[in-house]
């Protein structure tokens, strides 16, 4: 399998994702600059990293979603390649229409940086197959605009289709205990109907090494690598 | 031509004006006079501090670059080096805290990548008035958000810092930002305009009228009645800085790059005359070629503008288009506007016509050095406190809880949780500990970084305080298992023209020099900020020490929190009966006084060496130094961080409150499994360090009994949950609940 990490103007999580692919997962990985394009068959996994692309000007992700490389990302998503958007990458997926909804500024209007507990709500996605349903994991959250919002019908649809993959929860696993950004339904991450595009606000790439104190995030990468390498048919089973 | 009167209006003294006449052999014109006025301001020239700063030890085998460049560089082995610098942005932050703090971070980041290094971490040191004061609260919130947003957007983690509140900083907050970068030895670039005929280029943002006279603004006291100051504020654009950083780092890989310099204070003029002075060359430039964002800018405005996110680049002739191409990729402009010459002059043209011409070296280094008058302040004679006359508290639990409700002691999570701490995936130990630890990808090594200051100690005893702040910064590294290597100093003082302030400055530097010499930690970069005064108040003399240390094996790093119930808790170093300068005396008993605690540098070094060795040998499970709030606070901090309690009995012939809350120096709390005790005991004996058992790690309760002459003289017994809660909410409740 081959990974791509998209470098938008302003991305800073690009090197973190590259490091995980190359040195932890030991998979071939390439940077793709936002002014470039690629063909759907070039990569199996395309990562949209975190970091304020275009300085979060206008709206987080809004300008990046309109850059040249995104046409290639959308084509690859249509071709059932896997796309993972992390932090600002999630915001770009929302702005590009690959995932529904939007993010608002966090409920307390401040940047939030800390480890949070997240519950894995759906383990039937290619990104979460190594987790147990309802399992509580710890991930690093670092964002100012992580307050997920969508209209009532979209939320209904996300729930009905089991597309809410991660929710914020407290240390006892209850969603009512903690919702650091103020997201509707405590949403921390969602997947598209086909199951090949995942966006999440917390940073799994920062939770992928013992030395850094946490490997919960690595399992998201390992899940998708295993799925791709087993050559399973795409989509939610 | 510009007269003596105009020189005075621009802040130049008679002596300085005479010097200019001597240098030029004629009267300067207005442009030339303006250049001297900004370059010879305290902020750019260090004219008030140079003589004293010479005391600081700046050399050592590990030093690759000492003071005098954009930033200092220290060798950490394996062809790797750490680049670091601290810088103040106090005056701008007093006016507009968000932009003031943001651009402070922006400036120091540029200093790091100007050397060719990739910035990997930010730290900050912040001081404000008491949070009961609405203005202080506004400044605090703004500065934290500003410094946070800048680092967060650019994607450099903020891994450490300190915040302190006291009304000495009510009118004039202190905002010091520190940046740390990493570089391979062979990639180091210096700020030099060498090679006759080479091209001088300005890259990055366009030049506007923002930040006019910023350097002069920083070199006077803050007041409302200085209408002629223009608009000294700069506005930061972290996105542009990120682009600039990536473009510069890409550029600096090229062998045809000669030199790079940040366009910080005094913009074009400082960067051109300093790079020329370092190379012994001259520069001829045309201001009309600088890309501008305001209309009809005059030559002097272009020369001194402090528009942010710009750099000066000197490249071999013929590579101008290569530079442009790299910057275009990152959406930035790059323009050649000058040439390196051999006549030592900074020659300024406007559309080909010479409008000003002065020796570059005279601007950068020619300021007449001032040796200020120094006088010991009289308040220093009235600080003695007689312990026996102090009331003894009935309830030590209450005292401990009150201490943890003080913003200066409480958890600073409210602040650092607004800073991205883990971007870059190198943060092994994040804020909230004694020092942050970073791993270095591709190496076994790690580094530890801390930033510390104690203006209050320095106020009570400038010399001891200066020593103490270096020792504490080093101790904070040592408890992580890192060997301290080098420091950067941010020196924040009042008006140096006042003999009492100058005395504080001299004495602090004396203390810093002695400690850094004895502990073997040279000064490799720094910043001086004077005139930190308002109408009613002068800041405490506040030297801030940023320090870096190296861990040969980052896997062996140590942290402060208690790890295991049943572990033995011991103290390295000696308890003393010093109460002077303590938070307890100041905030609980409301007495500003006592001499600050004494520091014996030999004892300090022994304690630090012993702790380092114990960590290296894997004998201990946690290490934490005793500082603000004393032994009881330090013990509770180990408990809160580890979510475990403590039980123990301390036998001493010292009053319980003094023993628990006094701030005697050179003490470190360790926890270890019992089987390692004998080895540690042996080690401490060999190193001539006193070791005493304090108690054991236990669940849930913090219980400390003090025995004096055989009977229990005092006791702390509080629940861990309670104290954790108090500590967590102390800052938040003051900032958010009160409107």
PDB file of N, CA and C in Angstrom, chain B residues 62-146:
ATOM      1  N   UNK B  62      30.841  23.577  24.722  1.00  0.00           N
ATOM      2  CA  UNK B  62      29.579  23.223  24.053  1.00  0.00           C
ATOM      3  C   UNK B  62      28.988  24.377  23.247  1.00  0.00           C
ATOM      4  N   UNK B  63      29.535  25.607  23.425  1.00  0.00           N
ATOM      5  CA  UNK B  63      28.938  26.776  22.775  1.00  0.00           C
ATOM      6  C   UNK B  63      29.404  26.888  21.318  1.00  0.00           C
ATOM      7  N   UNK B  64      28.451  26.818  20.393  1.00  0.00           N
ATOM      8  CA  UNK B  64      28.781  26.992  18.978  1.00  0.00           C
ATOM      9  C   UNK B  64      28.553  28.429  18.537  1.00  0.00           C
ATOM     10  N   UNK B  65      27.644  29.108  19.216  1.00  0.00           N
ATOM     11  CA  UNK B  65      27.397  30.516  18.925  1.00  0.00           C
ATOM     12  C   UNK B  65      26.928  31.199  20.197  1.00  0.00           C
ATOM     13  N   UNK B  66      27.693  32.190  20.630  1.00  0.00           N
ATOM     14  CA  UNK B  66      27.303  32.944  21.812  1.00  0.00           C
ATOM     15  C   UNK B  66      26.476  34.166  21.448  1.00  0.00           C
ATOM     16  N   UNK B  67      26.305  35.097  22.385  1.00  0.00           N
ATOM     17  CA  UNK B  67      25.499  36.294  22.142  1.00  0.00           C
ATOM     18  C   UNK B  67      26.045  37.117  20.977  1.00  0.00           C
ATOM     19  N   UNK B  68      25.162  37.864  20.308  1.00  0.00           N
ATOM     20  CA  UNK B  68      25.584  38.744  19.234  1.00  0.00           C
ATOM     21  C   UNK B  68      25.026  38.329  17.885  1.00  0.00           C
ATOM     22  N   UNK B  69      24.393  37.184  17.836  1.00  0.00           N
ATOM     23  CA  UNK B  69      23.757  36.741  16.591  1.00  0.00           C
ATOM     24  C   UNK B  69      22.240  36.771  16.791  1.00  0.00           C
ATOM     25  N   UNK B  70      21.493  36.301  15.778  1.00  0.00           N
ATOM     26  CA  UNK B  70      20.043  36.221  15.914  1.00  0.00           C
ATOM     27  C   UNK B  70      19.662  35.377  17.134  1.00  0.00           C
ATOM     28  N   UNK B  71      20.427  34.287  17.366  1.00  0.00           N
ATOM     29  CA  UNK B  71      20.162  33.404  18.505  1.00  0.00           C
ATOM     30  C   UNK B  71      21.442  32.655  18.838  1.00  0.00           C
ATOM     31  N   UNK B  72      21.498  32.071  20.051  1.00  0.00           N
ATOM     32  CA  UNK B  72      22.657  31.300  20.473  1.00  0.00           C
ATOM     33  C   UNK B  72      22.529  29.839  20.063  1.00  0.00           C
ATOM     34  N   UNK B  73      23.670  29.148  19.962  1.00  0.00           N
ATOM     35  CA  UNK B  73      23.646  27.741  19.544  1.00  0.00           C
ATOM     36  C   UNK B  73      24.527  26.913  20.474  1.00  0.00           C
ATOM     37  N   UNK B  74      24.000  25.768  20.908  1.00  0.00           N
ATOM     38  CA  UNK B  74      24.759  24.887  21.789  1.00  0.00           C
ATOM     39  C   UNK B  74      24.781  23.462  21.229  1.00  0.00           C
ATOM     40  N   UNK B  75      25.930  22.861  21.299  1.00  0.00           N
ATOM     41  CA  UNK B  75      26.152  21.510  20.784  1.00  0.00           C
ATOM     42  C   UNK B  75      25.529  20.477  21.712  1.00  0.00           C
ATOM     43  N   UNK B  76      24.797  19.505  21.152  1.00  0.00           N
ATOM     44  CA  UNK B  76      24.300  18.408  21.995  1.00  0.00           C
ATOM     45  C   UNK B  76      24.859  17.063  21.545  1.00  0.00           C
ATOM     46  N   UNK B  77      25.854  17.092  20.666  1.00  0.00           N
ATOM     47  CA  UNK B  77      26.458  15.838  20.212  1.00  0.00           C
ATOM     48  C   UNK B  77      25.778  15.291  18.972  1.00  0.00           C
ATOM     49  N   UNK B  78      26.403  14.249  18.374  1.00  0.00           N
ATOM     50  CA  UNK B  78      25.869  13.614  17.160  1.00  0.00           C
ATOM     51  C   UNK B  78      25.651  14.622  16.034  1.00  0.00           C
ATOM     52  N   UNK B  79      26.505  15.659  15.959  1.00  0.00           N
ATOM     53  CA  UNK B  79      26.384  16.690  14.926  1.00  0.00           C
ATOM     54  C   UNK B  79      25.095  17.504  15.042  1.00  0.00           C
ATOM     55  N   UNK B  80      24.413  17.396  16.194  1.00  0.00           N
ATOM     56  CA  UNK B  80      23.181  18.154  16.398  1.00  0.00           C
ATOM     57  C   UNK B  80      23.443  19.336  17.327  1.00  0.00           C
ATOM     58  N   UNK B  81      22.660  20.373  17.142  1.00  0.00           N
ATOM     59  CA  UNK B  81      22.791  21.536  18.019  1.00  0.00           C
ATOM     60  C   UNK B  81      21.419  22.131  18.286  1.00  0.00           C
ATOM     61  N   UNK B  82      21.322  22.806  19.429  1.00  0.00           N
ATOM     62  CA  UNK B  82      20.082  23.477  19.805  1.00  0.00           C
ATOM     63  C   UNK B  82      20.290  24.985  19.683  1.00  0.00           C
ATOM     64  N   UNK B  83      19.336  25.635  19.051  1.00  0.00           N
ATOM     65  CA  UNK B  83      19.376  27.081  18.870  1.00  0.00           C
ATOM     66  C   UNK B  83      18.310  27.682  19.773  1.00  0.00           C
ATOM     67  N   UNK B  84      18.644  28.699  20.530  1.00  0.00           N
ATOM     68  CA  UNK B  84      17.605  29.256  21.396  1.00  0.00           C
ATOM     69  C   UNK B  84      17.791  30.727  21.721  1.00  0.00           C
ATOM     70  N   UNK B  85      16.655  31.338  22.103  1.00  0.00           N
ATOM     71  CA  UNK B  85      16.656  32.761  22.385  1.00  0.00           C
ATOM     72  C   UNK B  85      15.381  33.098  23.135  1.00  0.00           C
ATOM     73  N   UNK B  86      15.496  34.041  24.060  1.00  0.00           N
ATOM     74  CA  UNK B  86      14.298  34.578  24.711  1.00  0.00           C
ATOM     75  C   UNK B  86      14.205  36.046  24.331  1.00  0.00           C
ATOM     76  N   UNK B  87      12.989  36.531  24.176  1.00  0.00           N
ATOM     77  CA  UNK B  87      12.821  37.934  23.829  1.00  0.00           C
ATOM     78  C   UNK B  87      11.602  38.486  24.549  1.00  0.00           C
ATOM     79  N   UNK B  88      11.663  39.773  24.863  1.00  0.00           N
ATOM     80  CA  UNK B  88      10.540  40.395  25.570  1.00  0.00           C
ATOM     81  C   UNK B  88       9.665  41.158  24.589  1.00  0.00           C
ATOM     82  N   UNK B  89       8.395  41.258  24.890  1.00  0.00           N
ATOM     83  CA  UNK B  89       7.498  42.154  24.156  1.00  0.00           C
ATOM     84  C   UNK B  89       6.578  42.824  25.164  1.00  0.00           C
ATOM     85  N   UNK B  90       7.216  43.473  26.142  1.00  0.00           N
ATOM     86  CA  UNK B  90       6.482  44.006  27.286  1.00  0.00           C
ATOM     87  C   UNK B  90       5.648  45.237  26.950  1.00  0.00           C
ATOM     88  N   UNK B  91       6.268  46.211  26.320  1.00  0.00           N
ATOM     89  CA  UNK B  91       5.537  47.452  26.053  1.00  0.00           C
ATOM     90  C   UNK B  91       4.368  47.248  25.100  1.00  0.00           C
ATOM     91  N   UNK B  92       4.562  46.577  23.970  1.00  0.00           N
ATOM     92  CA  UNK B  92       3.403  46.344  23.098  1.00  0.00           C
ATOM     93  C   UNK B  92       2.283  45.593  23.824  1.00  0.00           C
ATOM     94  N   UNK B  93       2.666  44.650  24.703  1.00  0.00           N
ATOM     95  CA  UNK B  93       1.652  43.853  25.390  1.00  0.00           C
ATOM     96  C   UNK B  93       0.895  44.667  26.436  1.00  0.00           C
ATOM     97  N   UNK B  94       1.502  45.753  26.898  1.00  0.00           N
ATOM     98  CA  UNK B  94       0.819  46.613  27.866  1.00  0.00           C
ATOM     99  C   UNK B  94      -0.267  47.437  27.184  1.00  0.00           C
ATOM    100  N   UNK B  95      -0.103  47.631  25.874  1.00  0.00           N
ATOM    101  CA  UNK B  95      -1.050  48.451  25.121  1.00  0.00           C
ATOM    102  C   UNK B  95      -2.112  47.570  24.470  1.00  0.00           C
ATOM    103  N   UNK B  96      -1.681  46.553  23.764  1.00  0.00           N
ATOM    104  CA  UNK B  96      -2.607  45.654  23.062  1.00  0.00           C
ATOM    105  C   UNK B  96      -2.093  44.237  23.288  1.00  0.00           C
ATOM    106  N   UNK B  97      -2.593  43.585  24.341  1.00  0.00           N
ATOM    107  CA  UNK B  97      -1.960  42.338  24.766  1.00  0.00           C
ATOM    108  C   UNK B  97      -1.986  41.221  23.725  1.00  0.00           C
ATOM    109  N   UNK B  98      -3.078  41.134  22.959  1.00  0.00           N
ATOM    110  CA  UNK B  98      -3.176  40.027  22.003  1.00  0.00           C
ATOM    111  C   UNK B  98      -2.075  40.147  20.944  1.00  0.00           C
ATOM    112  N   UNK B  99      -2.018  41.290  20.259  1.00  0.00           N
ATOM    113  CA  UNK B  99      -1.017  41.470  19.207  1.00  0.00           C
ATOM    114  C   UNK B  99       0.389  41.607  19.790  1.00  0.00           C
ATOM    115  N   UNK B 100       0.471  42.231  20.937  1.00  0.00           N
ATOM    116  CA  UNK B 100       1.783  42.408  21.562  1.00  0.00           C
ATOM    117  C   UNK B 100       2.439  41.072  21.849  1.00  0.00           C
ATOM    118  N   UNK B 101       1.674  40.174  22.449  1.00  0.00           N
ATOM    119  CA  UNK B 101       2.219  38.861  22.787  1.00  0.00           C
ATOM    120  C   UNK B 101       2.444  38.031  21.528  1.00  0.00           C
ATOM    121  N   UNK B 102       1.489  38.110  20.586  1.00  0.00           N
ATOM    122  CA  UNK B 102       1.595  37.320  19.356  1.00  0.00           C
ATOM    123  C   UNK B 102       2.864  37.697  18.585  1.00  0.00           C
ATOM    124  N   UNK B 103       3.100  38.999  18.420  1.00  0.00           N
ATOM    125  CA  UNK B 103       4.256  39.413  17.632  1.00  0.00           C
ATOM    126  C   UNK B 103       5.560  39.155  18.388  1.00  0.00           C
ATOM    127  N   UNK B 104       5.469  39.076  19.721  1.00  0.00           N
ATOM    128  CA  UNK B 104       6.642  38.684  20.500  1.00  0.00           C
ATOM    129  C   UNK B 104       7.060  37.270  20.151  1.00  0.00           C
ATOM    130  N   UNK B 105       6.084  36.373  20.082  1.00  0.00           N
ATOM    131  CA  UNK B 105       6.379  34.993  19.685  1.00  0.00           C
ATOM    132  C   UNK B 105       6.906  34.978  18.253  1.00  0.00           C
ATOM    133  N   UNK B 106       6.254  35.753  17.378  1.00  0.00           N
ATOM    134  CA  UNK B 106       6.653  35.781  15.971  1.00  0.00           C
ATOM    135  C   UNK B 106       8.110  36.197  15.796  1.00  0.00           C
ATOM    136  N   UNK B 107       8.520  37.205  16.547  1.00  0.00           N
ATOM    137  CA  UNK B 107       9.883  37.716  16.422  1.00  0.00           C
ATOM    138  C   UNK B 107      10.921  36.700  16.841  1.00  0.00           C
ATOM    139  N   UNK B 108      10.670  36.025  17.934  1.00  0.00           N
ATOM    140  CA  UNK B 108      11.682  35.096  18.445  1.00  0.00           C
ATOM    141  C   UNK B 108      11.735  33.820  17.595  1.00  0.00           C
ATOM    142  N   UNK B 109      10.609  33.467  16.984  1.00  0.00           N
ATOM    143  CA  UNK B 109      10.612  32.320  16.054  1.00  0.00           C
ATOM    144  C   UNK B 109      11.502  32.645  14.855  1.00  0.00           C
ATOM    145  N   UNK B 110      11.384  33.873  14.333  1.00  0.00           N
ATOM    146  CA  UNK B 110      12.219  34.268  13.182  1.00  0.00           C
ATOM    147  C   UNK B 110      13.705  34.248  13.536  1.00  0.00           C
ATOM    148  N   UNK B 111      14.016  34.642  14.784  1.00  0.00           N
ATOM    149  CA  UNK B 111      15.423  34.600  15.201  1.00  0.00           C
ATOM    150  C   UNK B 111      15.987  33.186  15.096  1.00  0.00           C
ATOM    151  N   UNK B 112      15.150  32.203  15.349  1.00  0.00           N
ATOM    152  CA  UNK B 112      15.616  30.811  15.329  1.00  0.00           C
ATOM    153  C   UNK B 112      15.806  30.318  13.897  1.00  0.00           C
ATOM    154  N   UNK B 113      14.794  30.539  13.032  1.00  0.00           N
ATOM    155  CA  UNK B 113      14.991  29.989  11.675  1.00  0.00           C
ATOM    156  C   UNK B 113      15.946  30.840  10.842  1.00  0.00           C
ATOM    157  N   UNK B 114      16.225  32.068  11.316  1.00  0.00           N
ATOM    158  CA  UNK B 114      17.258  32.861  10.647  1.00  0.00           C
ATOM    159  C   UNK B 114      18.623  32.173  10.738  1.00  0.00           C
ATOM    160  N   UNK B 115      18.822  31.337  11.767  1.00  0.00           N
ATOM    161  CA  UNK B 115      20.093  30.626  11.913  1.00  0.00           C
ATOM    162  C   UNK B 115      20.110  29.341  11.086  1.00  0.00           C
ATOM    163  N   UNK B 116      18.986  29.052  10.430  1.00  0.00           N
ATOM    164  CA  UNK B 116      18.888  27.836   9.636  1.00  0.00           C
ATOM    165  C   UNK B 116      18.228  26.685  10.377  1.00  0.00           C
ATOM    166  N   UNK B 117      17.810  26.938  11.612  1.00  0.00           N
ATOM    167  CA  UNK B 117      17.247  25.867  12.442  1.00  0.00           C
ATOM    168  C   UNK B 117      15.733  25.785  12.295  1.00  0.00           C
ATOM    169  N   UNK B 118      15.200  24.580  12.435  1.00  0.00           N
ATOM    170  CA  UNK B 118      13.744  24.436  12.466  1.00  0.00           C
ATOM    171  C   UNK B 118      13.275  24.632  13.907  1.00  0.00           C
ATOM    172  N   UNK B 119      12.390  25.600  14.127  1.00  0.00           N
ATOM    173  CA  UNK B 119      11.866  25.799  15.485  1.00  0.00           C
ATOM    174  C   UNK B 119      11.064  24.579  15.922  1.00  0.00           C
ATOM    175  N   UNK B 120      11.340  24.055  17.116  1.00  0.00           N
ATOM    176  CA  UNK B 120      10.614  22.863  17.576  1.00  0.00           C
ATOM    177  C   UNK B 120       9.819  23.116  18.850  1.00  0.00           C
ATOM    178  N   UNK B 121      10.043  24.225  19.508  1.00  0.00           N
ATOM    179  CA  UNK B 121       9.289  24.455  20.734  1.00  0.00           C
ATOM    180  C   UNK B 121       9.270  25.925  21.110  1.00  0.00           C
ATOM    181  N   UNK B 122       8.177  26.315  21.741  1.00  0.00           N
ATOM    182  CA  UNK B 122       8.041  27.659  22.299  1.00  0.00           C
ATOM    183  C   UNK B 122       7.830  27.543  23.800  1.00  0.00           C
ATOM    184  N   UNK B 123       8.305  28.556  24.521  1.00  0.00           N
ATOM    185  CA  UNK B 123       8.000  28.670  25.948  1.00  0.00           C
ATOM    186  C   UNK B 123       7.666  30.135  26.200  1.00  0.00           C
ATOM    187  N   UNK B 124       7.016  30.404  27.307  1.00  0.00           N
ATOM    188  CA  UNK B 124       6.779  31.804  27.605  1.00  0.00           C
ATOM    189  C   UNK B 124       6.807  32.054  29.097  1.00  0.00           C
ATOM    190  N   UNK B 125       7.102  33.288  29.441  1.00  0.00           N
ATOM    191  CA  UNK B 125       7.164  33.703  30.826  1.00  0.00           C
ATOM    192  C   UNK B 125       6.353  34.989  30.929  1.00  0.00           C
ATOM    193  N   UNK B 126       5.288  34.927  31.727  1.00  0.00           N
ATOM    194  CA  UNK B 126       4.309  36.012  31.734  1.00  0.00           C
ATOM    195  C   UNK B 126       4.116  36.555  33.138  1.00  0.00           C
ATOM    196  N   UNK B 127       3.993  37.875  33.245  1.00  0.00           N
ATOM    197  CA  UNK B 127       3.720  38.501  34.538  1.00  0.00           C
ATOM    198  C   UNK B 127       2.698  39.616  34.396  1.00  0.00           C
ATOM    199  N   UNK B 128       1.721  39.558  35.297  1.00  0.00           N
ATOM    200  CA  UNK B 128       0.636  40.540  35.269  1.00  0.00           C
ATOM    201  C   UNK B 128       0.337  41.004  36.683  1.00  0.00           C
ATOM    202  N   UNK B 129      -0.506  42.052  36.771  1.00  0.00           N
ATOM    203  CA  UNK B 129      -1.015  42.468  38.075  1.00  0.00           C
ATOM    204  C   UNK B 129      -1.951  41.407  38.631  1.00  0.00           C
ATOM    205  N   UNK B 130      -2.370  41.598  39.866  1.00  0.00           N
ATOM    206  CA  UNK B 130      -3.262  40.642  40.502  1.00  0.00           C
ATOM    207  C   UNK B 130      -4.546  40.472  39.690  1.00  0.00           C
ATOM    208  N   UNK B 131      -5.070  39.250  39.656  1.00  0.00           N
ATOM    209  CA  UNK B 131      -6.266  38.975  38.859  1.00  0.00           C
ATOM    210  C   UNK B 131      -7.520  39.638  39.427  1.00  0.00           C
ATOM    211  N   UNK B 132      -7.418  40.249  40.602  1.00  0.00           N
ATOM    212  CA  UNK B 132      -8.559  41.011  41.123  1.00  0.00           C
ATOM    213  C   UNK B 132      -8.716  42.316  40.364  1.00  0.00           C
ATOM    214  N   UNK B 133      -7.671  42.688  39.639  1.00  0.00           N
ATOM    215  CA  UNK B 133      -7.655  43.947  38.922  1.00  0.00           C
ATOM    216  C   UNK B 133      -8.159  43.706  37.491  1.00  0.00           C
ATOM    217  N   UNK B 134      -9.260  44.381  37.081  1.00  0.00           N
ATOM    218  CA  UNK B 134      -9.871  44.106  35.764  1.00  0.00           C
ATOM    219  C   UNK B 134      -8.907  44.331  34.604  1.00  0.00           C
ATOM    220  N   UNK B 135      -8.071  45.344  34.707  1.00  0.00           N
ATOM    221  CA  UNK B 135      -7.109  45.610  33.632  1.00  0.00           C
ATOM    222  C   UNK B 135      -6.101  44.445  33.513  1.00  0.00           C
ATOM    223  N   UNK B 136      -5.648  43.964  34.682  1.00  0.00           N
ATOM    224  CA  UNK B 136      -4.701  42.848  34.677  1.00  0.00           C
ATOM    225  C   UNK B 136      -5.337  41.614  34.044  1.00  0.00           C
ATOM    226  N   UNK B 137      -6.613  41.424  34.354  1.00  0.00           N
ATOM    227  CA  UNK B 137      -7.324  40.272  33.809  1.00  0.00           C
ATOM    228  C   UNK B 137      -7.420  40.381  32.282  1.00  0.00           C
ATOM    229  N   UNK B 138      -7.707  41.577  31.809  1.00  0.00           N
ATOM    230  CA  UNK B 138      -7.787  41.823  30.365  1.00  0.00           C
ATOM    231  C   UNK B 138      -6.431  41.556  29.695  1.00  0.00           C
ATOM    232  N   UNK B 139      -5.381  42.064  30.324  1.00  0.00           N
ATOM    233  CA  UNK B 139      -4.046  41.866  29.748  1.00  0.00           C
ATOM    234  C   UNK B 139      -3.668  40.387  29.751  1.00  0.00           C
ATOM    235  N   UNK B 140      -3.979  39.714  30.842  1.00  0.00           N
ATOM    236  CA  UNK B 140      -3.667  38.285  30.986  1.00  0.00           C
ATOM    237  C   UNK B 140      -4.381  37.472  29.902  1.00  0.00           C
ATOM    238  N   UNK B 141      -5.692  37.680  29.787  1.00  0.00           N
ATOM    239  CA  UNK B 141      -6.458  36.897  28.813  1.00  0.00           C
ATOM    240  C   UNK B 141      -5.976  37.171  27.388  1.00  0.00           C
ATOM    241  N   UNK B 142      -5.726  38.439  27.104  1.00  0.00           N
ATOM    242  CA  UNK B 142      -5.303  38.820  25.757  1.00  0.00           C
ATOM    243  C   UNK B 142      -3.943  38.263  25.405  1.00  0.00           C
ATOM    244  N   UNK B 143      -3.008  38.372  26.346  1.00  0.00           N
ATOM    245  CA  UNK B 143      -1.648  37.909  26.065  1.00  0.00           C
ATOM    246  C   UNK B 143      -1.611  36.389  25.897  1.00  0.00           C
ATOM    247  N   UNK B 144      -2.356  35.682  26.745  1.00  0.00           N
ATOM    248  CA  UNK B 144      -2.379  34.217  26.646  1.00  0.00           C
ATOM    249  C   UNK B 144      -2.988  33.792  25.305  1.00  0.00           C
ATOM    250  N   UNK B 145      -4.086  34.437  24.930  1.00  0.00           N
ATOM    251  CA  UNK B 145      -4.724  34.081  23.655  1.00  0.00           C
ATOM    252  C   UNK B 145      -3.805  34.446  22.484  1.00  0.00           C
ATOM    253  N   UNK B 146      -3.144  35.585  22.572  1.00  0.00           N
ATOM    254  CA  UNK B 146      -2.300  36.049  21.465  1.00  0.00           C
ATOM    255  C   UNK B 146      -1.092  35.170  21.259  1.00  0.00           C
TER     256      UNK B 146
END
